Coordinates of C-alpha atoms and ligand atoms in Angstrom, one line a residue:
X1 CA 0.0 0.0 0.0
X2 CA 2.5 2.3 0.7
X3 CA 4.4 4.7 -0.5
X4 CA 1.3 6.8 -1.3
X5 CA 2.2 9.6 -3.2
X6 CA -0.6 12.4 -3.9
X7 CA -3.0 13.5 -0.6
X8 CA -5.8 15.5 -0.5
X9 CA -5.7 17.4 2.6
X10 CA -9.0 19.3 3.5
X11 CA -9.6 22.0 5.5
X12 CA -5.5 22.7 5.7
X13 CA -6.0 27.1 5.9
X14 CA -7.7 26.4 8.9
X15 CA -6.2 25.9 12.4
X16 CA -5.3 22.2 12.9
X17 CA -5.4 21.9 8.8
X18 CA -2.4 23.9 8.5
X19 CA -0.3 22.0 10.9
X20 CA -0.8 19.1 9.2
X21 CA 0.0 20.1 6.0
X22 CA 2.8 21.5 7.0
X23 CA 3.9 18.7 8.9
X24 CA 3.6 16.4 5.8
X25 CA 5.1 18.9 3.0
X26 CA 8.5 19.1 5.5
X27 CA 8.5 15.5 6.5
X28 CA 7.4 13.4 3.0
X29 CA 8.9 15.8 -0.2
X30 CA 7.8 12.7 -2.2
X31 CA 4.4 13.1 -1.5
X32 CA 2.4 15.6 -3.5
X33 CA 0.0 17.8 -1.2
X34 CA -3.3 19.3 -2.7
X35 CA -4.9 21.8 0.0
X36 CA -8.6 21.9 -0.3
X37 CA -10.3 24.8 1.5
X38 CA -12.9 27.3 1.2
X39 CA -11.1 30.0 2.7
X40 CA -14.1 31.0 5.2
X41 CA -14.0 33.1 8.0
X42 CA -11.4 30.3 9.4
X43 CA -9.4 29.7 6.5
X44 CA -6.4 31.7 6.2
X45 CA -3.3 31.4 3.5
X46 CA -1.2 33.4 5.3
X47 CA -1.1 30.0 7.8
X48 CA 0.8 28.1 5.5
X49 CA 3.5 31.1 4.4
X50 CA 6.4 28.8 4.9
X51 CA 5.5 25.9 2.6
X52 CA 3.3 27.7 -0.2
X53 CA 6.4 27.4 -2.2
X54 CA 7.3 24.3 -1.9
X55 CA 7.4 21.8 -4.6
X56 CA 5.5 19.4 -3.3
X57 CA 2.6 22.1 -2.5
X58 CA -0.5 23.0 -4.1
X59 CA -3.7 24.8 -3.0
X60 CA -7.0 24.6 -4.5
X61 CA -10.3 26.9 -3.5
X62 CA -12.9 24.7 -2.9
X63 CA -16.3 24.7 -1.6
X64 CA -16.8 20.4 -0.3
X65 CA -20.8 20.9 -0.1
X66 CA -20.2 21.1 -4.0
X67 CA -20.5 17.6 -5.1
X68 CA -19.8 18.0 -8.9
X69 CA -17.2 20.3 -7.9
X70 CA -15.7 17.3 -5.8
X71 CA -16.2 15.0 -8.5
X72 CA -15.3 16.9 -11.2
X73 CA -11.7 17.1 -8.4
X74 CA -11.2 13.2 -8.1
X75 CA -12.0 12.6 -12.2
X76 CA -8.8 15.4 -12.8
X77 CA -6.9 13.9 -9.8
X78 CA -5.5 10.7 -9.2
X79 CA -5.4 11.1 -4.9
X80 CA -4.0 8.2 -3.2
X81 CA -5.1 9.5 0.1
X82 CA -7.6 11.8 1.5
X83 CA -6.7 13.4 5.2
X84 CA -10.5 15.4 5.4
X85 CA -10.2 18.0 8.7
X86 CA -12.3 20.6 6.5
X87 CA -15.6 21.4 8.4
X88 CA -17.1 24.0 10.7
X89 CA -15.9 23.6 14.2
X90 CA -16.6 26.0 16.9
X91 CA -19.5 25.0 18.8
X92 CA -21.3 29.1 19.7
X93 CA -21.7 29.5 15.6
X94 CA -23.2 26.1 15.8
X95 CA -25.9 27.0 18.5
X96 CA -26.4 29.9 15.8
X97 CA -26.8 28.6 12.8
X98 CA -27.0 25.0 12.9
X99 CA -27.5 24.5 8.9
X100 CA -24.3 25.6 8.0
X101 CA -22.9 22.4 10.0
X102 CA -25.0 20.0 8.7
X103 CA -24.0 21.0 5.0
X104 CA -20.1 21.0 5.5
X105 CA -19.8 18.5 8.1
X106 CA -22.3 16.2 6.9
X107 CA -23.1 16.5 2.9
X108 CA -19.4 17.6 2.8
X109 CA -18.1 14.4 3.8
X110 CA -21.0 12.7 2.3
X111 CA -19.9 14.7 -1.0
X112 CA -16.1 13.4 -0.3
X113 CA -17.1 9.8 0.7
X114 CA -19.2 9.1 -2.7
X115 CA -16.3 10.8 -5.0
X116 CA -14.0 8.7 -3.0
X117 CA -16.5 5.3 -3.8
X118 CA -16.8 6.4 -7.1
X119 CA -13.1 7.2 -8.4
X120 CA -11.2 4.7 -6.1
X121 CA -13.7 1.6 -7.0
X122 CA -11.2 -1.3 -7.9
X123 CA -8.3 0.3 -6.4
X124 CA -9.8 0.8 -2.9
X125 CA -6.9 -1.5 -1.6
X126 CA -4.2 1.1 -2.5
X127 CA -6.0 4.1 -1.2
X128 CA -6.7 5.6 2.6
X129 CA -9.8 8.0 3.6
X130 CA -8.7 9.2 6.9
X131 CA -11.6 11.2 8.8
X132 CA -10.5 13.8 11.4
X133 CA -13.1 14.3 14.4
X134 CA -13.4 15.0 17.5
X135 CA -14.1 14.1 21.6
X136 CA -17.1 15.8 21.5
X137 CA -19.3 13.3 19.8
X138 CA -19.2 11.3 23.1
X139 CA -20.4 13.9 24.8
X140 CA -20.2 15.4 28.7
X141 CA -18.7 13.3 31.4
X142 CA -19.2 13.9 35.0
X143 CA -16.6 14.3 37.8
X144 CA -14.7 11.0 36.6
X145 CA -14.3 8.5 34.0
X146 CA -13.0 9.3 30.4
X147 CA -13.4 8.7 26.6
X148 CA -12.3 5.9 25.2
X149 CA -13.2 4.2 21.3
X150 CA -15.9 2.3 22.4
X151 CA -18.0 4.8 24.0
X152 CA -21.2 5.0 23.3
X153 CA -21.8 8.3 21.0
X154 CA -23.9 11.4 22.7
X155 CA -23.5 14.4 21.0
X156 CA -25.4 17.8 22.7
X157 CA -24.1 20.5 20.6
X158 CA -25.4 20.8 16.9
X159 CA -21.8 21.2 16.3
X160 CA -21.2 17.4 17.8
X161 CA -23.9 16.0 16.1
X162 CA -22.3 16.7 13.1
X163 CA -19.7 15.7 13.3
X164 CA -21.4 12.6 14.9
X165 CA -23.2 11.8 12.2
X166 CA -20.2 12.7 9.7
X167 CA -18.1 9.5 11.9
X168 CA -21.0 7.0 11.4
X169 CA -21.2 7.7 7.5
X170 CA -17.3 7.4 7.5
X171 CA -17.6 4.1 9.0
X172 CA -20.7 3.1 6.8
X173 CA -18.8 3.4 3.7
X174 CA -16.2 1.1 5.0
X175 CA -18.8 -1.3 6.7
X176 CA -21.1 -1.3 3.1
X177 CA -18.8 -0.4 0.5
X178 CA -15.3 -1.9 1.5
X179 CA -13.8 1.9 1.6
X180 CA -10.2 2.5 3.5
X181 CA -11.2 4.6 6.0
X182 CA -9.4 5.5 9.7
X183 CA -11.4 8.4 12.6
X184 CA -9.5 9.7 14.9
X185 CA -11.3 11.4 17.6
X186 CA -9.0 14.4 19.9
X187 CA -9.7 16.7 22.2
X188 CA -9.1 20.6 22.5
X189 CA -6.0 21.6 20.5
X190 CA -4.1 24.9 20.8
X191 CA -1.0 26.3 19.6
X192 CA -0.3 28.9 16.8
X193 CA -3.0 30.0 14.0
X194 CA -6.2 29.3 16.7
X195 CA -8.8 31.4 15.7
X196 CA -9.5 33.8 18.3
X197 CA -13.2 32.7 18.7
X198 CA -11.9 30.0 20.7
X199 CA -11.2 30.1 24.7
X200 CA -7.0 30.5 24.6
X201 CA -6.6 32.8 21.5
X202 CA -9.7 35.1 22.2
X203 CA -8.7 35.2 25.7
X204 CA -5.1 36.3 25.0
X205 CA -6.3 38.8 22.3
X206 CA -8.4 40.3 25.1
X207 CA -5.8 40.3 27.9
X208 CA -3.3 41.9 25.2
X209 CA -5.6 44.4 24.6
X210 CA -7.4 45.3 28.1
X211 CA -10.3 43.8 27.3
X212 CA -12.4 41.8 29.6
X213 CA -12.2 38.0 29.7
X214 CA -15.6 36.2 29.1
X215 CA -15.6 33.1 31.3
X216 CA -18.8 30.8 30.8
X217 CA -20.9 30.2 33.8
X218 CA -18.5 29.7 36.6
X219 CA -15.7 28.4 34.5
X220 CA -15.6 25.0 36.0
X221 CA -16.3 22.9 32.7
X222 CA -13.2 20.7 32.3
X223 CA -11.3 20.7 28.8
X224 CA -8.1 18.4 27.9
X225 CA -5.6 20.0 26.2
X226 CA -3.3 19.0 23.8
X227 CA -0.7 21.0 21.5
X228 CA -1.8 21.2 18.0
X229 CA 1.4 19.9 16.8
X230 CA 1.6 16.7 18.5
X231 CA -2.1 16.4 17.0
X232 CA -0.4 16.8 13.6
X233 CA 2.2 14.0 14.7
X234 CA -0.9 11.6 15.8
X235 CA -2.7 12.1 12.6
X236 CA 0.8 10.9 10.7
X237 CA 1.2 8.0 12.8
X238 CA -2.6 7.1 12.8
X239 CA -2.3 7.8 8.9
X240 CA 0.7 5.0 8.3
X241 CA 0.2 2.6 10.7
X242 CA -4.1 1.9 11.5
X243 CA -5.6 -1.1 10.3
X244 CA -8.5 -0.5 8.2
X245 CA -11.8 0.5 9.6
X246 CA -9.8 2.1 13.0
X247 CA -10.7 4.4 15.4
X248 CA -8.4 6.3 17.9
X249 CA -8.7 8.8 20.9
X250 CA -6.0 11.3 21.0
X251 CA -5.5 13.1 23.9
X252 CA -3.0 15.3 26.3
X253 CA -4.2 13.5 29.2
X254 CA -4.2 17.2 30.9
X255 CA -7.5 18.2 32.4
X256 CA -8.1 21.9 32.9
X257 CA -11.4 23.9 34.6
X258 CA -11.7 26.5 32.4
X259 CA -11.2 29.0 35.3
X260 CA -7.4 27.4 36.1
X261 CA -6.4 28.0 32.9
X262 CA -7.6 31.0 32.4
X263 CA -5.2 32.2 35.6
X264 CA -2.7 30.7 34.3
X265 CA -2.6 32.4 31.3
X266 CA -3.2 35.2 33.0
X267 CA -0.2 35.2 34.8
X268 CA 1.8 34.0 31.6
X269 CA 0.8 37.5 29.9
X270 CA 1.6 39.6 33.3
X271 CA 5.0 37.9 32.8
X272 CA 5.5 38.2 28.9
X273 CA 3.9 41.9 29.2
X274 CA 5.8 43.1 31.8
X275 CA 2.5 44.1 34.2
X276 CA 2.5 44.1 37.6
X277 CA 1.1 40.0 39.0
X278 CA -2.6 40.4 39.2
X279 CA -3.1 42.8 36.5
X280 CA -4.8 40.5 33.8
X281 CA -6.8 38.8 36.5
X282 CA -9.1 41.7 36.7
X283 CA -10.0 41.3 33.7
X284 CA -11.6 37.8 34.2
X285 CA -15.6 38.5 33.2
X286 CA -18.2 36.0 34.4
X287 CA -21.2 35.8 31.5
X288 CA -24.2 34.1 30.5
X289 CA -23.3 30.1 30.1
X290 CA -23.5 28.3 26.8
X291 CA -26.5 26.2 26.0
X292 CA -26.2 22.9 26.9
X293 CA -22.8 23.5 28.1
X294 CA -20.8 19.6 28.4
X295 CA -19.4 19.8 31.8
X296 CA -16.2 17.7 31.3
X297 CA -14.2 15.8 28.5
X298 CA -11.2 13.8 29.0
X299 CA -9.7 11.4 26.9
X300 CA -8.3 8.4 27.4
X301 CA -5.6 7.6 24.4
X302 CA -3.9 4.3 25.9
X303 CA -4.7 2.8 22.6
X304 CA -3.0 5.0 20.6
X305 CA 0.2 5.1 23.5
X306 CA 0.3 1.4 23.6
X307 CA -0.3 0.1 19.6
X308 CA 1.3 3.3 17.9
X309 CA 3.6 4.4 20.3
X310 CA 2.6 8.0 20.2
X311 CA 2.8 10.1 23.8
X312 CA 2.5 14.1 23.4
X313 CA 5.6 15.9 23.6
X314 CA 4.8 19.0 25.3
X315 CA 4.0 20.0 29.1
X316 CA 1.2 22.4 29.2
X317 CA 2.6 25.1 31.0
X318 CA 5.7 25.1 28.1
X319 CA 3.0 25.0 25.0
X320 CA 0.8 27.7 27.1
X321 CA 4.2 29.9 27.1
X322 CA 5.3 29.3 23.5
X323 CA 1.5 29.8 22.1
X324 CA 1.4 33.2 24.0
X325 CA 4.7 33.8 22.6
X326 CA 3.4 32.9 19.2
X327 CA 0.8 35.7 19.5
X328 CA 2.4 38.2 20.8
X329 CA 5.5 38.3 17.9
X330 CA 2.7 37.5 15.3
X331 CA 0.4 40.7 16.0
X332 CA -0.5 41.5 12.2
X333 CA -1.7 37.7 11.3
X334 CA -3.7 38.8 15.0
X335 CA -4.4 42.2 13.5
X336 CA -5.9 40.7 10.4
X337 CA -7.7 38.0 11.9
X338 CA -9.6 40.3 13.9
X339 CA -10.3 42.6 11.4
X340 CA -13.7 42.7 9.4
X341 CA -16.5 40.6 10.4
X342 CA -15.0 39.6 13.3
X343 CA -16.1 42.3 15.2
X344 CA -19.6 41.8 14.3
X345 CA -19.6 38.2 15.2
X346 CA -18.1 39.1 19.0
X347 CA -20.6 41.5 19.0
X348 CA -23.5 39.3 18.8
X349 CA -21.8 36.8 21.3
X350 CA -20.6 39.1 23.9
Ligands
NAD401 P1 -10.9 25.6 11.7 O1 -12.3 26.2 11.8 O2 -9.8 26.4 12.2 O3 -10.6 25.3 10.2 C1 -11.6 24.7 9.3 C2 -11.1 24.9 7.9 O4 -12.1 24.2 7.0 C3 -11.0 26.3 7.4 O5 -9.8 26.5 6.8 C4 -12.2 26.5 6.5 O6 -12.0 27.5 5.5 C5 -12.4 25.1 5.9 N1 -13.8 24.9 5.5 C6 -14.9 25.1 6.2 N2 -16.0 24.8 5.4 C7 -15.5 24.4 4.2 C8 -16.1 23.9 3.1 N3 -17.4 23.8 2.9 N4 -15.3 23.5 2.0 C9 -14.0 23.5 2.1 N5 -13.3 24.0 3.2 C10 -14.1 24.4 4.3 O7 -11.0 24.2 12.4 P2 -9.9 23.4 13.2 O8 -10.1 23.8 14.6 O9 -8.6 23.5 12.6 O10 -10.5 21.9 13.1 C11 -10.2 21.1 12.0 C12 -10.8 19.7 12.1 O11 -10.4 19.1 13.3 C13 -12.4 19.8 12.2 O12 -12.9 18.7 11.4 C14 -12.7 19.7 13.6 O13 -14.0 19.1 13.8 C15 -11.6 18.8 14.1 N6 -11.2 18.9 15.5 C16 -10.9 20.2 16.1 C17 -10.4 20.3 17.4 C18 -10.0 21.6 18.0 O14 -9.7 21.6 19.2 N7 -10.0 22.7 17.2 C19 -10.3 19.1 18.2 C20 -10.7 17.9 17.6 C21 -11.1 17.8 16.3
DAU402 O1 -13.0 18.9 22.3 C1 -12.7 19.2 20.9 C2 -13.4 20.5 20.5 O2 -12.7 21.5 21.1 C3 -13.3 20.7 19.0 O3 -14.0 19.6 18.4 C4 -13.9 22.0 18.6 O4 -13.8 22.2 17.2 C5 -13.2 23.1 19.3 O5 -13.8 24.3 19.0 C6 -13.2 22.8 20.8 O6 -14.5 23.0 21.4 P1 -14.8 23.7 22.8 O7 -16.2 24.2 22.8 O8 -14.4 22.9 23.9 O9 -13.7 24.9 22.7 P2 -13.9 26.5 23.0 O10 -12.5 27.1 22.9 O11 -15.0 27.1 22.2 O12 -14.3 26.5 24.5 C7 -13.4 25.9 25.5 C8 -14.1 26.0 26.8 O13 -14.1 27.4 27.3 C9 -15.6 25.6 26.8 O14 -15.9 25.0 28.1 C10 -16.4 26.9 26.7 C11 -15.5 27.9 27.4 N1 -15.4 29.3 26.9 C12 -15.3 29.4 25.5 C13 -15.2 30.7 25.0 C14 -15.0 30.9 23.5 C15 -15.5 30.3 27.7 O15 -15.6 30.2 29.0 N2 -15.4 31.6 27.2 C16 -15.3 31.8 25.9 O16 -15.2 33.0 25.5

């Protein structure tokens, strides 16, 4: 099956997309990557500045709810692999607007999964459709306990339900059709290129610029953190070495109440700002919960530790330190990020 040689990586201007691409231009120049992205209010070229020149590079603007556009894609292209992270993902837009999930996270996939079918069919031996999703389809856990593969699904967020059902047509086209596929499931990732809608990279936009600190209810929901890159690194290793038809948790194994982490990176940017201890902690604002807020996840990625070897490289505290860093000599990618209808969108959430 392998070397494979031409991927199709969706999704790879967004946040988690970029660091995979990147991590598979650098580490395989004889693979060919094709980024496939919409560019919406997520996607962002500017995140893949140091390998848009690379040889073994390509972008191409794409819309995955377009399924002759996606066919018309695998008739041209000859993909050995498909890595599919493309997909709406923050979980406020979804209590929003709830359609726009179902037709990038569900027909999108769909769309992908039948050109897939269609283009691969006699050759689905030498090709891989490898699905990235996420902890929350499990949905909340109480005090203990954790995640593991063969929990039963519960998604409460119309964000989680997508990408629930998006999983369980993944693994139908494997189970009816005979299609290479692979789901891996992670938790919360940070690192650079976050989209400040999200907890760490809103909240360290705000702190950098004096602006208070929206904590939901009273910040005790429980996340576990892992650092984007060693996402990346799971995703390769998952890639090259699943059997077919696999599923696998990732996860930092590093439980934080949203309020602890907030302090602490509070007293990260008192440090790498030079204030006085205690200054960002004022700005800590309690507001209005989410709707149907999950209390707690946490992961529990023995699998993937004990068959593939994988264990994340990074102590929280470091990655916390280096992502603030990140943001703080980056401030025109945060500049233009924040720009436009961003504004209007915190607006109607804060
Ligand atoms: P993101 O919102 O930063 O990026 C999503 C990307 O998908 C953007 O570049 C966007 O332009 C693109 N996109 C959206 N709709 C599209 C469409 N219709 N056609 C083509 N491209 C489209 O998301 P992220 O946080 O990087 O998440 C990537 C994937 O990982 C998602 O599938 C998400 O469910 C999953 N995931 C995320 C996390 C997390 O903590 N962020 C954790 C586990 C799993
Ligand atoms: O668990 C994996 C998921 O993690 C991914 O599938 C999603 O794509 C990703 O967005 C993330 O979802 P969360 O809802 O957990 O992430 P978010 O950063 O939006 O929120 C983290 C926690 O912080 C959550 O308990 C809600 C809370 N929160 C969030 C924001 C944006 C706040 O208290 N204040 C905020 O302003």
């Amino acid at each position: 099956k392998y070397p494979m040689k031409k991927f199709l990586i969706t999704g790879g201007a967004g946040f988690i997309g970029s660091h995979v691409v990147r991590r598979f231009v650098n580490t395989y120049p004889e693979y060919e990557i094709v980024n496939l992205d919409k560019l919406t209010y997520a996607g962002n070229l500017a995140n893949l500045k140091d390998v848009e020149d690379k040889p073994n590079y390509r972008f191409v603007k794409a819309d995955i709810t377009d399924a002759a556009e996606m066919n018309a894609l695998f008739e041209a292209e000859d993909f050995d692999a498909v890595i599919h992270l493309a997909a709406e993902s923050h979980v406020d837009r979804s209590i929003a607007d709830p359609t726009a999930f179902v037709m990038t996270n569900v027909i999108g996939t769909v769309n992908l999964l039948n050109a897939a079918r269609a283009y691969w069919k006699g050759k689905y031996d030498s090709k891989r459709f490898y699905h990235v999703s996420t902890d929350e389809v499990y949905g909340a856990l109480g005090e203990t306990g954790m995640f593991t593969e063969t929990t039963a699904y519960d998604p409460h967020s119309p964000y989680s339900a997508s990408k629930a059902s998006s999983d369980h047509f993944v693994r139908s086209y494997h189970d009816t059709y005979g299609l290479d596929v692979v789901i891996s499931n992670c938790s919360n990732n940070y690192g650079s290129h976050h989209f400040p809608e999200k907890l760490i990279p809103l909240a360290i936009n705000n702190i950098k610029n004096n602006q208070p600190v929206p904590v939901y209810g009273k910040g005790e929901n429980v996340r576990d953190w892992l650092w984007v890159e060693d996402h990346a690194r799971a995703i390769d290793v998952i890639f090259h070495k699943a059997k077919t038809g696999e599923t696998y948790n990732i996860g930092g194994h590093n439980e934080w109440k949203n309020i602890d982490l907030i302090n602490l990176l509070c007293r990260i940017m008192d440090e790498k700002l030079g204030r006085p201890a205690g200054t960002s902690a004022q700005l800590i604002t309690y507001v209005t919960d989410r709707a149907g807020h999950d209390l707690r996840y946490a992961i529990d990625s023995t699998k993937l530790q004990q068959k593939l070897d994988w264990v994340p490289s990074l102590q929280f505290e470091e990655g916390l330190a280096k992502t603030v860093d990140w943001f703080l000599e980056n401030e025109e990618w945060l500049k233009d990020v924040t720009s436009g209808n961003y504004q209007a969108y915190y607006d109607t959430q804060y």
